[in-house]
mmCIF file of C-alpha atoms in Angstrom:
data_model
loop_
_atom_site.group_PDB
_atom_site.id
_atom_site.type_symbol
_atom_site.label_atom_id
_atom_site.label_comp_id
_atom_site.label_asym_id
_atom_site.label_seq_id
_atom_site.Cartn_x
_atom_site.Cartn_y
_atom_site.Cartn_z
ATOM 1 C CA MET A 722 82.280 97.112 69.254
ATOM 2 C CA ASN A 723 81.161 100.492 66.911
ATOM 3 C CA ARG A 724 81.503 102.977 70.225
ATOM 4 C CA ILE A 725 84.874 100.961 71.326
ATOM 5 C CA LEU A 726 86.535 101.207 67.508
ATOM 6 C CA PRO A 727 87.453 105.018 67.754
ATOM 7 C CA PHE A 728 89.275 104.484 71.184
ATOM 8 C CA ILE A 729 91.490 101.529 69.463
ATOM 9 C CA ILE A 730 92.461 103.719 66.502
ATOM 10 C CA SER A 731 93.160 107.047 68.359
ATOM 11 C CA MET A 732 95.222 104.803 70.761
ATOM 12 C CA ALA A 733 97.288 102.788 68.134
ATOM 13 C CA ILE A 734 98.376 105.840 65.801
ATOM 14 C CA CYS A 735 99.646 106.826 69.204
ATOM 15 C CA ILE A 736 102.040 103.778 69.334
ATOM 16 C CA PRO A 737 105.032 105.097 66.771
ATOM 17 C CA GLY A 738 105.478 108.409 68.204
ATOM 18 C CA VAL A 739 105.401 106.811 71.859
ATOM 19 C CA ALA A 740 108.461 104.529 70.410
ATOM 20 C CA ILE A 741 110.052 107.979 68.759
ATOM 21 C CA SER A 742 110.450 109.143 72.222
ATOM 22 C CA PHE A 743 112.205 106.216 73.903
ATOM 23 C CA PHE A 744 114.150 105.113 71.033
ATOM 24 C CA HIS A 745 115.398 108.044 68.956
ATOM 25 C CA GLY A 746 116.734 105.687 65.842
ATOM 26 C CA GLY A 747 118.419 108.205 63.702
ATOM 27 C CA LEU A 748 115.078 109.167 62.075
ATOM 28 C CA SER A 749 114.771 112.347 60.189
ATOM 29 C CA PRO A 750 113.119 114.839 61.700
ATOM 30 C CA PHE A 751 110.116 114.965 59.163
ATOM 31 C CA VAL A 752 109.358 111.738 60.004
ATOM 32 C CA SER A 753 109.744 112.325 63.693
ATOM 33 C CA ALA A 754 107.454 115.410 63.530
ATOM 34 C CA ILE A 755 105.103 113.918 61.240
ATOM 35 C CA LEU A 756 104.718 110.461 63.535
ATOM 36 C CA CYS A 757 104.506 112.619 67.183
ATOM 37 C CA GLY A 758 102.165 115.041 65.775
ATOM 38 C CA ILE A 759 100.159 112.192 64.740
ATOM 39 C CA ALA A 760 100.496 110.764 68.361
ATOM 40 C CA ILE A 761 99.565 114.064 69.768
ATOM 41 C CA PHE A 762 96.642 113.963 67.633
ATOM 42 C CA GLY A 763 95.416 110.784 68.294
ATOM 43 C CA ALA A 764 96.139 111.261 71.919
ATOM 44 C CA SER A 765 93.542 114.350 71.644
ATOM 45 C CA PHE A 766 90.810 112.766 70.279
ATOM 46 C CA VAL A 767 90.904 110.160 73.389
ATOM 47 C CA LEU A 768 91.061 113.736 75.981
ATOM 48 C CA THR A 769 88.127 114.803 74.314
ATOM 49 C CA TRP A 770 86.098 111.786 74.398
ATOM 50 C CA THR A 771 86.871 111.048 77.749
ATOM 51 C CA CYS A 772 86.083 114.877 78.994
ATOM 52 C CA GLU A 773 82.800 114.479 77.870
ATOM 53 C CA ALA A 774 81.943 111.190 79.444
ATOM 54 C CA ALA A 775 83.959 112.614 82.661
ATOM 55 C CA GLN A 776 81.670 115.559 83.039
ATOM 56 C CA LEU A 777 78.879 113.276 84.664
ATOM 57 C CA ASP A 778 80.949 111.874 87.564
ATOM 58 C CA MET A 779 82.458 115.181 88.793
ATOM 59 C CA PRO A 780 81.072 118.000 90.517
ATOM 60 C CA GLN A 781 80.444 120.907 88.237
ATOM 61 C CA ALA A 782 82.977 123.238 89.647
ATOM 62 C CA VAL A 783 85.995 120.464 89.481
ATOM 63 C CA ALA A 784 84.422 119.682 85.853
ATOM 64 C CA ILE A 785 84.513 122.899 84.817
ATOM 65 C CA ALA A 786 88.433 123.392 86.110
ATOM 66 C CA VAL A 787 89.951 119.480 85.370
ATOM 67 C CA VAL A 788 88.149 119.249 81.737
ATOM 68 C CA ALA A 789 89.297 123.061 80.796
ATOM 69 C CA PHE A 790 92.849 122.549 81.856
ATOM 70 C CA ILE A 791 93.168 118.752 80.213
ATOM 71 C CA ALA A 792 91.111 120.386 77.012
ATOM 72 C CA VAL A 793 94.639 123.007 76.402
ATOM 73 C CA LEU A 794 96.897 120.042 77.537
ATOM 74 C CA PRO A 795 98.094 119.323 74.314
ATOM 75 C CA GLU A 796 98.733 122.818 73.207
ATOM 76 C CA TYR A 797 100.132 123.468 76.956
ATOM 77 C CA ALA A 798 102.881 120.570 76.800
ATOM 78 C CA VAL A 799 104.373 121.960 73.413
ATOM 79 C CA ASP A 800 104.140 125.546 74.490
ATOM 80 C CA MET A 801 105.541 124.713 78.522
ATOM 81 C CA TYR A 802 108.311 122.684 76.662
ATOM 82 C CA PHE A 803 109.494 125.683 74.584
ATOM 83 C CA THR A 804 109.034 127.762 77.614
ATOM 84 C CA TRP A 805 110.928 125.458 79.875
ATOM 85 C CA MET A 806 113.864 125.524 77.159
ATOM 86 C CA ALA A 807 113.507 129.425 77.192
ATOM 87 C CA GLY A 808 114.418 129.363 80.999
ATOM 88 C CA GLN A 809 117.228 127.666 80.484
ATOM 89 C CA ASP A 810 118.817 129.475 78.013
ATOM 90 C CA PRO A 811 117.236 133.112 77.979
ATOM 91 C CA ASP A 812 119.452 134.317 74.959
ATOM 92 C CA SER A 813 118.112 131.116 73.014
ATOM 93 C CA PRO A 814 115.179 131.151 70.077
ATOM 94 C CA TYR A 815 113.075 129.296 72.565
ATOM 95 C CA SER A 816 111.343 131.914 74.098
ATOM 96 C CA HIS A 817 110.144 133.352 70.578
ATOM 97 C CA TYR A 818 108.733 129.718 69.610
ATOM 98 C CA ALA A 819 106.796 129.566 72.967
ATOM 99 C CA ILE A 820 105.021 132.552 71.805
ATOM 100 C CA ALA A 821 104.722 132.080 68.292
ATOM 101 C CA ASN A 822 103.013 128.802 69.419
ATOM 102 C CA MET A 823 100.554 130.628 71.676
ATOM 103 C CA THR A 824 99.627 133.465 69.190
ATOM 104 C CA GLY A 825 99.278 131.042 66.588
ATOM 105 C CA ALA A 826 96.737 128.547 68.414
ATOM 106 C CA ASN A 827 95.207 131.781 69.630
ATOM 107 C CA ARG A 828 94.663 133.077 65.922
ATOM 108 C CA LEU A 829 93.459 129.493 64.617
ATOM 109 C CA LEU A 830 90.607 128.919 67.130
ATOM 110 C CA ILE A 831 88.852 132.515 66.229
ATOM 111 C CA GLY A 832 90.248 132.866 62.640
ATOM 112 C CA VAL A 833 89.652 129.230 61.365
ATOM 113 C CA GLY A 834 87.508 127.368 63.910
ATOM 114 C CA TRP A 835 84.840 130.313 64.706
ATOM 115 C CA ALA A 836 84.954 131.260 60.969
ATOM 116 C CA ALA A 837 84.375 127.573 59.712
ATOM 117 C CA ILE A 838 81.695 126.871 61.785
ATOM 118 C CA ALA A 839 79.492 130.094 60.908
ATOM 119 C CA LEU A 840 80.201 129.154 57.296
ATOM 120 C CA ILE A 841 79.332 125.537 57.313
ATOM 121 C CA PHE A 842 76.203 126.389 59.707
ATOM 122 C CA ALA A 843 74.883 129.398 57.260
ATOM 123 C CA ALA A 844 75.864 126.845 54.264
ATOM 124 C CA ARG A 845 73.708 123.892 55.475
ATOM 125 C CA TYR A 846 70.753 125.446 57.596
ATOM 126 C CA HIS A 847 70.748 129.416 55.873
ATOM 127 C CA GLY A 848 70.969 131.030 58.988
ATOM 128 C CA GLY A 849 73.370 132.753 61.713
ATOM 129 C CA ILE A 850 74.801 130.890 65.000
ATOM 130 C CA VAL A 851 72.558 132.133 68.297
ATOM 131 C CA LEU A 852 74.812 131.536 71.458
ATOM 132 C CA PRO A 853 72.621 130.483 75.023
ATOM 133 C CA ASP A 854 72.714 133.649 77.373
ATOM 134 C CA ASP A 855 75.243 131.897 79.671
ATOM 135 C CA LYS A 856 77.914 132.569 77.221
ATOM 136 C CA ARG A 857 77.902 136.154 78.104
ATOM 137 C CA THR A 858 80.143 135.215 80.724
ATOM 138 C CA ASP A 859 82.758 133.729 78.139
ATOM 139 C CA VAL A 860 82.155 136.958 75.922
ATOM 140 C CA LEU A 861 83.044 139.083 78.948
ATOM 141 C CA PHE A 862 85.733 137.558 80.899
ATOM 142 C CA LEU A 863 87.534 136.903 77.090
ATOM 143 C CA ALA A 864 87.023 140.543 76.615
ATOM 144 C CA ILE A 865 88.656 141.582 80.003
ATOM 145 C CA ALA A 866 91.712 139.064 79.127
ATOM 146 C CA THR A 867 92.200 140.696 76.061
ATOM 147 C CA LEU A 868 92.164 143.885 77.357
ATOM 148 C CA TYR A 869 94.797 143.394 79.562
ATOM 149 C CA ALA A 870 96.971 141.084 76.859
ATOM 150 C CA LEU A 871 96.726 144.701 74.978
ATOM 151 C CA LEU A 872 99.217 145.927 77.791
ATOM 152 C CA ILE A 873 101.715 143.529 77.186
ATOM 153 C CA PRO A 874 102.814 145.091 74.069
ATOM 154 C CA LEU A 875 102.732 148.656 75.357
ATOM 155 C CA LYS A 876 105.021 147.717 78.529
ATOM 156 C CA GLY A 877 107.219 145.347 76.503
ATOM 157 C CA SER A 878 107.453 142.696 78.573
ATOM 158 C CA LEU A 879 105.390 139.329 79.860
ATOM 159 C CA THR A 880 106.313 138.815 83.293
ATOM 160 C CA LEU A 881 105.157 136.814 86.362
ATOM 161 C CA LEU A 882 102.589 139.504 87.961
ATOM 162 C CA ASP A 883 101.039 139.056 84.458
ATOM 163 C CA GLY A 884 100.622 135.367 84.232
ATOM 164 C CA ALA A 885 99.278 135.439 88.017
ATOM 165 C CA VAL A 886 96.792 138.216 86.319
ATOM 166 C CA PHE A 887 95.471 136.113 83.722
ATOM 167 C CA LEU A 888 95.208 132.855 85.848
ATOM 168 C CA ALA A 889 93.083 135.312 88.295
ATOM 169 C CA ILE A 890 90.821 136.325 85.635
ATOM 170 C CA TYR A 891 90.330 132.594 84.864
ATOM 171 C CA VAL A 892 89.906 131.591 88.453
ATOM 172 C CA ALA A 893 87.023 134.493 88.764
ATOM 173 C CA TYR A 894 85.548 132.763 85.470
ATOM 174 C CA VAL A 895 85.134 129.694 87.054
ATOM 175 C CA PHE A 896 84.249 131.095 90.297
ATOM 176 C CA ILE A 897 80.903 132.405 88.666
ATOM 177 C CA ILE A 898 80.115 129.785 86.294
ATOM 178 C CA ALA A 899 80.358 127.285 89.213
ATOM 179 C CA ARG A 900 77.502 128.758 90.793
ATOM 180 C CA ARG A 901 75.075 128.118 87.942
ATOM 181 C CA PRO A 902 72.633 125.043 88.217
ATOM 182 C CA VAL A 903 73.846 121.511 86.956
ATOM 183 C CA ALA A 904 72.804 121.441 83.215
ATOM 184 C CA GLU A 905 72.653 117.515 82.240
ATOM 185 C CA GLU A 906 73.643 117.081 78.787
ATOM 186 C CA GLU A 907 74.062 113.511 77.501
ATOM 187 C CA PRO A 908 77.136 112.550 75.925
ATOM 188 C CA GLU A 909 77.427 111.720 72.127
ATOM 189 C CA GLY A 910 79.654 109.318 69.750
ATOM 190 C CA PRO A 911 82.454 107.319 71.320
ATOM 191 C CA ALA A 912 81.883 109.064 75.155
ATOM 192 C CA LEU A 913 78.845 106.624 75.405
ATOM 193 C CA ALA A 914 81.753 103.654 75.331
ATOM 194 C CA ILE A 915 82.320 104.982 78.653
ATOM 195 C CA THR A 916 79.182 106.127 80.202
ATOM 196 C CA GLY A 917 77.524 102.870 79.614
ATOM 197 C CA LEU A 918 79.593 101.097 81.925
ATOM 198 C CA PRO A 919 79.090 100.681 85.621
ATOM 199 C CA LYS A 920 80.269 103.104 87.452
ATOM 200 C CA ARG A 921 83.319 101.817 89.203
ATOM 201 C CA LYS A 922 84.712 100.221 86.215
ATOM 202 C CA ARG A 923 83.854 103.660 84.453
ATOM 203 C CA PHE A 924 86.101 105.362 87.059
ATOM 204 C CA TRP A 925 89.152 103.376 86.187
ATOM 205 C CA VAL A 926 88.315 103.166 82.651
ATOM 206 C CA MET A 927 88.251 107.206 82.785
ATOM 207 C CA GLY A 928 91.692 107.189 84.667
ATOM 208 C CA GLY A 929 93.185 105.086 82.747
ATOM 209 C CA LEU A 930 92.449 106.742 79.155
ATOM 210 C CA PHE A 931 93.034 110.214 81.260
ATOM 211 C CA LEU A 932 96.960 108.644 82.161
ATOM 212 C CA PHE A 933 97.234 107.255 78.737
ATOM 213 C CA SER A 934 96.690 110.441 76.640
ATOM 214 C CA ALA A 935 98.770 112.576 79.622
ATOM 215 C CA LEU A 936 101.658 110.411 79.096
ATOM 216 C CA VAL A 937 101.610 110.133 74.940
ATOM 217 C CA ILE A 938 101.518 114.109 74.947
ATOM 218 C CA LEU A 939 103.874 114.412 77.377
ATOM 219 C CA CYS A 940 106.336 112.101 75.719
ATOM 220 C CA ASN A 941 105.680 113.520 72.480
ATOM 221 C CA ALA A 942 105.890 117.122 73.019
ATOM 222 C CA GLU A 943 109.761 117.632 72.982
ATOM 223 C CA PRO A 944 110.513 115.203 70.149
ATOM 224 C CA PHE A 945 107.652 116.968 68.287
ATOM 225 C CA SER A 946 108.533 120.443 68.969
ATOM 226 C CA GLU A 947 112.621 119.875 68.517
ATOM 227 C CA SER A 948 111.906 118.069 65.331
ATOM 228 C CA LEU A 949 109.722 121.132 63.983
ATOM 229 C CA VAL A 950 112.601 123.076 64.521
ATOM 230 C CA ALA A 951 114.996 121.152 62.917
ATOM 231 C CA SER A 952 112.743 120.622 59.932
ATOM 232 C CA GLY A 953 112.566 124.102 59.193
ATOM 233 C CA LYS A 954 116.349 124.712 59.662
ATOM 234 C CA LEU A 955 116.372 121.946 56.711
ATOM 235 C CA LEU A 956 113.878 122.871 54.370
ATOM 236 C CA GLY A 957 114.951 126.501 54.910
ATOM 237 C CA ILE A 958 111.686 127.389 56.061
ATOM 238 C CA ASN A 959 111.573 129.871 58.985
ATOM 239 C CA GLU A 960 111.156 127.692 62.133
ATOM 240 C CA PHE A 961 109.106 130.529 63.933
ATOM 241 C CA LEU A 962 106.374 129.915 61.242
ATOM 242 C CA LEU A 963 106.055 126.559 61.244
ATOM 243 C CA VAL A 964 105.752 126.234 65.448
ATOM 244 C CA GLN A 965 103.442 128.968 65.079
ATOM 245 C CA TRP A 966 101.203 127.460 62.719
ATOM 246 C CA LEU A 967 102.256 123.782 62.154
ATOM 247 C CA ALA A 968 102.605 122.602 65.771
ATOM 248 C CA PRO A 969 99.190 123.851 66.968
ATOM 249 C CA ILE A 970 97.320 122.155 64.104
ATOM 250 C CA ALA A 971 98.275 118.817 65.787
ATOM 251 C CA SER A 972 96.602 119.750 69.010
ATOM 252 C CA GLU A 973 93.589 121.605 67.770
ATOM 253 C CA ALA A 974 92.540 119.374 64.861
ATOM 254 C CA PRO A 975 90.276 116.803 67.083
ATOM 255 C CA GLU A 976 88.798 119.986 68.801
ATOM 256 C CA PHE A 977 87.753 121.458 65.311
ATOM 257 C CA ILE A 978 86.357 118.036 64.090
ATOM 258 C CA ILE A 979 84.405 117.653 66.874
ATOM 259 C CA ALA A 980 83.161 121.305 66.707
ATOM 260 C CA LEU A 981 82.503 121.170 63.145
ATOM 261 C CA MET A 982 80.759 117.738 63.593
ATOM 262 C CA PHE A 983 77.971 119.280 65.888
ATOM 263 C CA ALA A 984 77.482 122.286 63.290
ATOM 264 C CA PHE A 985 77.103 119.816 60.569
ATOM 265 C CA ARG A 986 74.559 118.059 62.424
ATOM 266 C CA GLY A 987 72.932 121.547 63.347
ATOM 267 C CA ASN A 988 73.928 122.343 66.465
ATOM 268 C CA ALA A 989 75.948 124.847 65.729
ATOM 269 C CA SER A 990 75.739 127.279 68.973
ATOM 270 C CA LEU A 991 77.361 123.767 71.332
ATOM 271 C CA ALA A 992 80.190 124.174 68.443
ATOM 272 C CA LEU A 993 81.005 127.488 68.859
ATOM 273 C CA GLY A 994 80.458 127.555 72.361
ATOM 274 C CA SER A 995 82.971 125.064 73.019
ATOM 275 C CA LEU A 996 85.525 126.900 71.023
ATOM 276 C CA LEU A 997 84.626 130.180 72.435
ATOM 277 C CA SER A 998 85.596 128.362 76.054
ATOM 278 C CA SER A 999 88.498 127.102 74.244
ATOM 279 C CA LYS A 1000 89.740 130.524 73.347
ATOM 280 C CA LEU A 1001 89.190 131.577 76.772
ATOM 281 C CA ASN A 1002 91.207 129.036 78.457
ATOM 282 C CA GLN A 1003 93.981 129.333 76.122
ATOM 283 C CA TRP A 1004 94.090 133.030 76.303
ATOM 284 C CA THR A 1005 94.287 133.036 80.023
ATOM 285 C CA LEU A 1006 95.494 129.707 81.396
ATOM 286 C CA LEU A 1007 97.724 128.858 79.027
ATOM 287 C CA VAL A 1008 99.208 132.614 78.641
ATOM 288 C CA GLY A 1009 99.311 132.833 82.648
ATOM 289 C CA MET A 1010 101.333 129.565 82.657
ATOM 290 C CA ILE A 1011 104.260 130.710 80.442
ATOM 291 C CA PRO A 1012 105.761 133.439 82.833
ATOM 292 C CA GLY A 1013 105.447 130.750 85.971
ATOM 293 C CA VAL A 1014 107.010 127.631 83.927
ATOM 294 C CA TYR A 1015 109.709 130.205 82.823
ATOM 295 C CA ALA A 1016 110.574 131.496 86.287
ATOM 296 C CA VAL A 1017 110.727 128.132 87.577
ATOM 297 C CA SER A 1018 113.127 126.960 84.725
ATOM 298 C CA SER A 1019 115.368 130.270 84.770
ATOM 299 C CA GLY A 1020 115.644 129.972 88.680
ATOM 300 C CA ALA A 1021 114.554 133.364 89.089
ATOM 301 C CA VAL A 1022 111.488 135.244 90.493
ATOM 302 C CA MET A 1023 110.628 137.816 88.429
ATOM 303 C CA PRO A 1024 112.725 137.490 85.202
ATOM 304 C CA PRO A 1025 110.267 139.022 81.948
ATOM 305 C CA ILE A 1026 110.504 136.783 79.169
ATOM 306 C CA ASN A 1027 113.246 137.431 76.460
ATOM 307 C CA LEU A 1028 110.954 139.299 73.770
ATOM 308 C CA ASP A 1029 111.878 141.091 70.628
ATOM 309 C CA SER A 1030 109.731 143.387 68.621
ATOM 310 C CA HIS A 1031 108.600 140.927 66.389
ATOM 311 C CA GLN A 1032 106.938 138.389 69.191
ATOM 312 C CA LEU A 1033 105.303 141.653 70.943
ATOM 313 C CA GLN A 1034 103.848 142.509 67.783
ATOM 314 C CA GLU A 1035 102.642 138.902 67.536
ATOM 315 C CA ILE A 1036 100.923 139.331 70.890
ATOM 316 C CA PHE A 1037 99.420 142.705 69.884
ATOM 317 C CA LEU A 1038 98.344 141.059 66.313
ATOM 318 C CA THR A 1039 96.484 138.294 68.446
ATOM 319 C CA ALA A 1040 94.635 140.602 70.885
ATOM 320 C CA GLY A 1041 93.583 142.820 68.033
ATOM 321 C CA GLN A 1042 91.658 139.644 66.481
ATOM 322 C CA SER A 1043 90.505 138.655 70.053
ATOM 323 C CA ILE A 1044 88.709 141.770 70.811
ATOM 324 C CA PHE A 1045 86.999 142.441 67.207
ATOM 325 C CA ALA A 1046 85.819 138.394 68.383
ATOM 326 C CA VAL A 1047 84.366 139.908 71.209
ATOM 327 C CA ALA A 1048 82.598 142.947 69.596
ATOM 328 C CA LEU A 1049 81.084 140.268 67.369
ATOM 329 C CA LEU A 1050 79.495 137.999 69.906
ATOM 330 C CA LEU A 1051 78.112 140.972 71.923
ATOM 331 C CA ASN A 1052 74.838 140.375 70.791
ATOM 332 C CA LEU A 1053 75.849 136.358 71.377
ATOM 333 C CA ARG A 1054 75.272 135.736 67.322
ATOM 334 C CA LEU A 1055 78.079 134.717 64.365
ATOM 335 C CA SER A 1056 76.668 135.527 61.072
ATOM 336 C CA ALA A 1057 78.164 133.779 57.921
ATOM 337 C CA MET A 1058 79.257 137.022 56.779
ATOM 338 C CA GLU A 1059 80.940 137.443 60.313
ATOM 339 C CA GLY A 1060 82.335 134.592 59.818
ATOM 340 C CA ALA A 1061 83.900 135.198 56.373
ATOM 341 C CA VAL A 1062 85.335 138.444 57.686
ATOM 342 C CA LEU A 1063 86.949 136.559 60.142
ATOM 343 C CA PHE A 1064 88.466 133.603 57.771
ATOM 344 C CA ILE A 1065 89.625 136.701 55.100
ATOM 345 C CA LEU A 1066 91.569 138.648 57.575
ATOM 346 C CA PHE A 1067 92.892 135.901 58.589
ATOM 347 C CA VAL A 1068 93.992 134.243 55.177
ATOM 348 C CA ALA A 1069 95.309 138.022 54.192
ATOM 349 C CA GLN A 1070 97.481 138.050 56.980
ATOM 350 C CA LEU A 1071 98.681 134.803 57.062
ATOM 351 C CA SER A 1072 99.648 134.941 53.618
ATOM 352 C CA SER A 1073 101.230 138.183 53.862
ATOM 353 C CA PRO A 1074 104.799 137.428 53.844
ATOM 354 C CA PHE A 1075 103.905 136.244 50.130
ATOM 355 C CA TYR A 1076 102.945 139.883 48.869
ATOM 356 C CA ASP A 1077 104.456 142.300 51.721
ATOM 357 C CA PHE A 1078 107.547 142.690 49.039
ATOM 358 C CA VAL A 1079 105.111 143.363 46.366
ATOM 359 C CA LEU A 1080 102.996 145.723 48.399
ATOM 360 C CA GLU A 1081 106.163 147.883 49.683
ATOM 361 C CA ASN A 1082 107.582 148.126 46.106
ATOM 362 C CA ALA A 1083 104.355 148.981 44.602
ATOM 363 C CA LEU A 1084 104.252 151.943 47.248
ATOM 364 C CA GLY A 1085 107.823 152.835 47.191
ATOM 365 C CA LEU A 1086 107.806 151.667 50.820
ATOM 366 C CA PRO A 1087 111.326 150.334 52.449
ATOM 367 C CA HIS A 1088 110.907 146.533 53.549
ATOM 368 C CA ASP A 1089 109.807 146.190 57.018
ATOM 369 C CA PRO A 1090 108.489 142.678 57.847
ATOM 370 C CA LEU A 1091 106.281 143.575 60.828
ATOM 371 C CA ARG A 1092 104.377 146.550 58.822
ATOM 372 C CA LEU A 1093 101.651 144.435 57.690
ATOM 373 C CA HIS A 1094 101.420 143.251 61.139
ATOM 374 C CA ASN A 1095 100.963 146.192 62.377
ATOM 375 C CA ILE A 1096 98.635 147.097 59.903
ATOM 376 C CA PHE A 1097 96.159 144.080 60.612
ATOM 377 C CA ALA A 1098 96.047 144.875 64.323
ATOM 378 C CA TRP A 1099 95.409 147.929 64.211
ATOM 379 C CA LEU A 1100 92.855 147.083 60.961
ATOM 380 C CA TYR A 1101 91.247 144.513 63.624
ATOM 381 C CA LEU A 1102 90.842 147.287 66.300
ATOM 382 C CA THR A 1103 89.279 149.742 64.031
ATOM 383 C CA LEU A 1104 86.618 146.933 63.302
ATOM 384 C CA ALA A 1105 86.461 146.280 66.839
ATOM 385 C CA PHE A 1106 85.370 149.641 67.391
ATOM 386 C CA LEU A 1107 82.919 150.086 64.946
ATOM 387 C CA MET A 1108 81.185 146.737 66.243
ATOM 388 C CA PHE A 1109 81.179 148.024 69.742
ATOM 389 C CA CYS A 1110 79.298 151.042 68.580
ATOM 390 C CA LYS A 1111 76.660 148.795 66.605
ATOM 391 C CA ASN A 1112 76.493 146.465 69.430
ATOM 392 C CA ARG A 1113 76.721 148.959 72.275
ATOM 393 C CA ASN A 1114 73.111 147.848 73.545
ATOM 394 C CA PHE A 1115 74.205 144.871 74.050
ATOM 395 C CA ILE A 1116 76.757 145.572 76.350
ATOM 396 C CA PRO A 1117 74.816 146.135 79.721
ATOM 397 C CA SER A 1118 73.610 142.347 79.288
ATOM 398 C CA VAL A 1119 77.217 141.430 79.003
ATOM 399 C CA LEU A 1120 78.324 143.407 82.085
ATOM 400 C CA ARG A 1121 75.534 141.646 84.231
ATOM 401 C CA ALA A 1122 77.341 138.430 83.316
ATOM 402 C CA PHE A 1123 79.537 138.904 86.337
ATOM 403 C CA ARG A 1124 76.291 137.281 88.143
ATOM 404 C CA PRO A 1125 76.018 133.516 87.636
#
């Protein structure tokens, strides 16, 4: 019963959000956003536990692809809703919301997720995190995806061709890791409630849980997204910032919590490895799907998404943080100091709207809301260059990760 209880609680908190999607009932945007966000949060937990159990019954190649897709489904659903609406009306702010949600989710994974694991593990066990050798493949393909992402702000567009490149990078990554020997890993926690069932019954239970979670997430994606935007307008808060930072919290939080639990138990390499894989999935699968969904929605074959300088700068900043993270992991280690740097830079950039006026006035500069974004992006790139120089001896071993 103790193993089933987490499933019962997680599924129960999904019910109000699902009810809202069918019976709007004139609720305020604040209440709708909270209830739908909680529903996505609960469904994400169910997905995570079911994914963990499902890997025992799938061929490795299928498990890698399916589990990776399902893991980003909560974030995918919200972002694809914004992208679909942007395709319906290219001049609307929805394309801005899609980029905001994508960049916010990616920066949260590194700036909060990776950093928190490194700091918690160091505080409890007085050491840095060491990743297994097979994670060099993740580091390598994250580097490839990030280097390509740096081209997007340079050429000023995100097209169907870009999406195809990102998806091709992910397919190549799956092709390599699928050829490795199968490594048996015992599930932990609530997932044991599923793995303990007879195989035939386990199959039907997992199928039902996957279907339930997917329907909850898809049903709540639209009301959650629209409620966030409406709440921002009512409160006078920039809805771009709400979509960028608040929306990913509901979909990323379960993954963060589980990774932090692993770090508390001393298995920080598994925790960081899972978030490294999630970062790669989001930086390839999620970004790669945006142009395709936009093209289908708009009815055009090669329409570039309507991006202005702000959105392009957000992509540049996210790519800068990502390449710095890659440089840190060339030696497959992440120390407490490096985690602290990731967190401090993230917080400093996140809070920049609160001090940019003061800084500009002190320096006698005209106000430019993107100035600090640009400075932080170049700071990340500069630090990345220094770390690449420091860890240059590890580059050949990372490049060998093209082999299984």
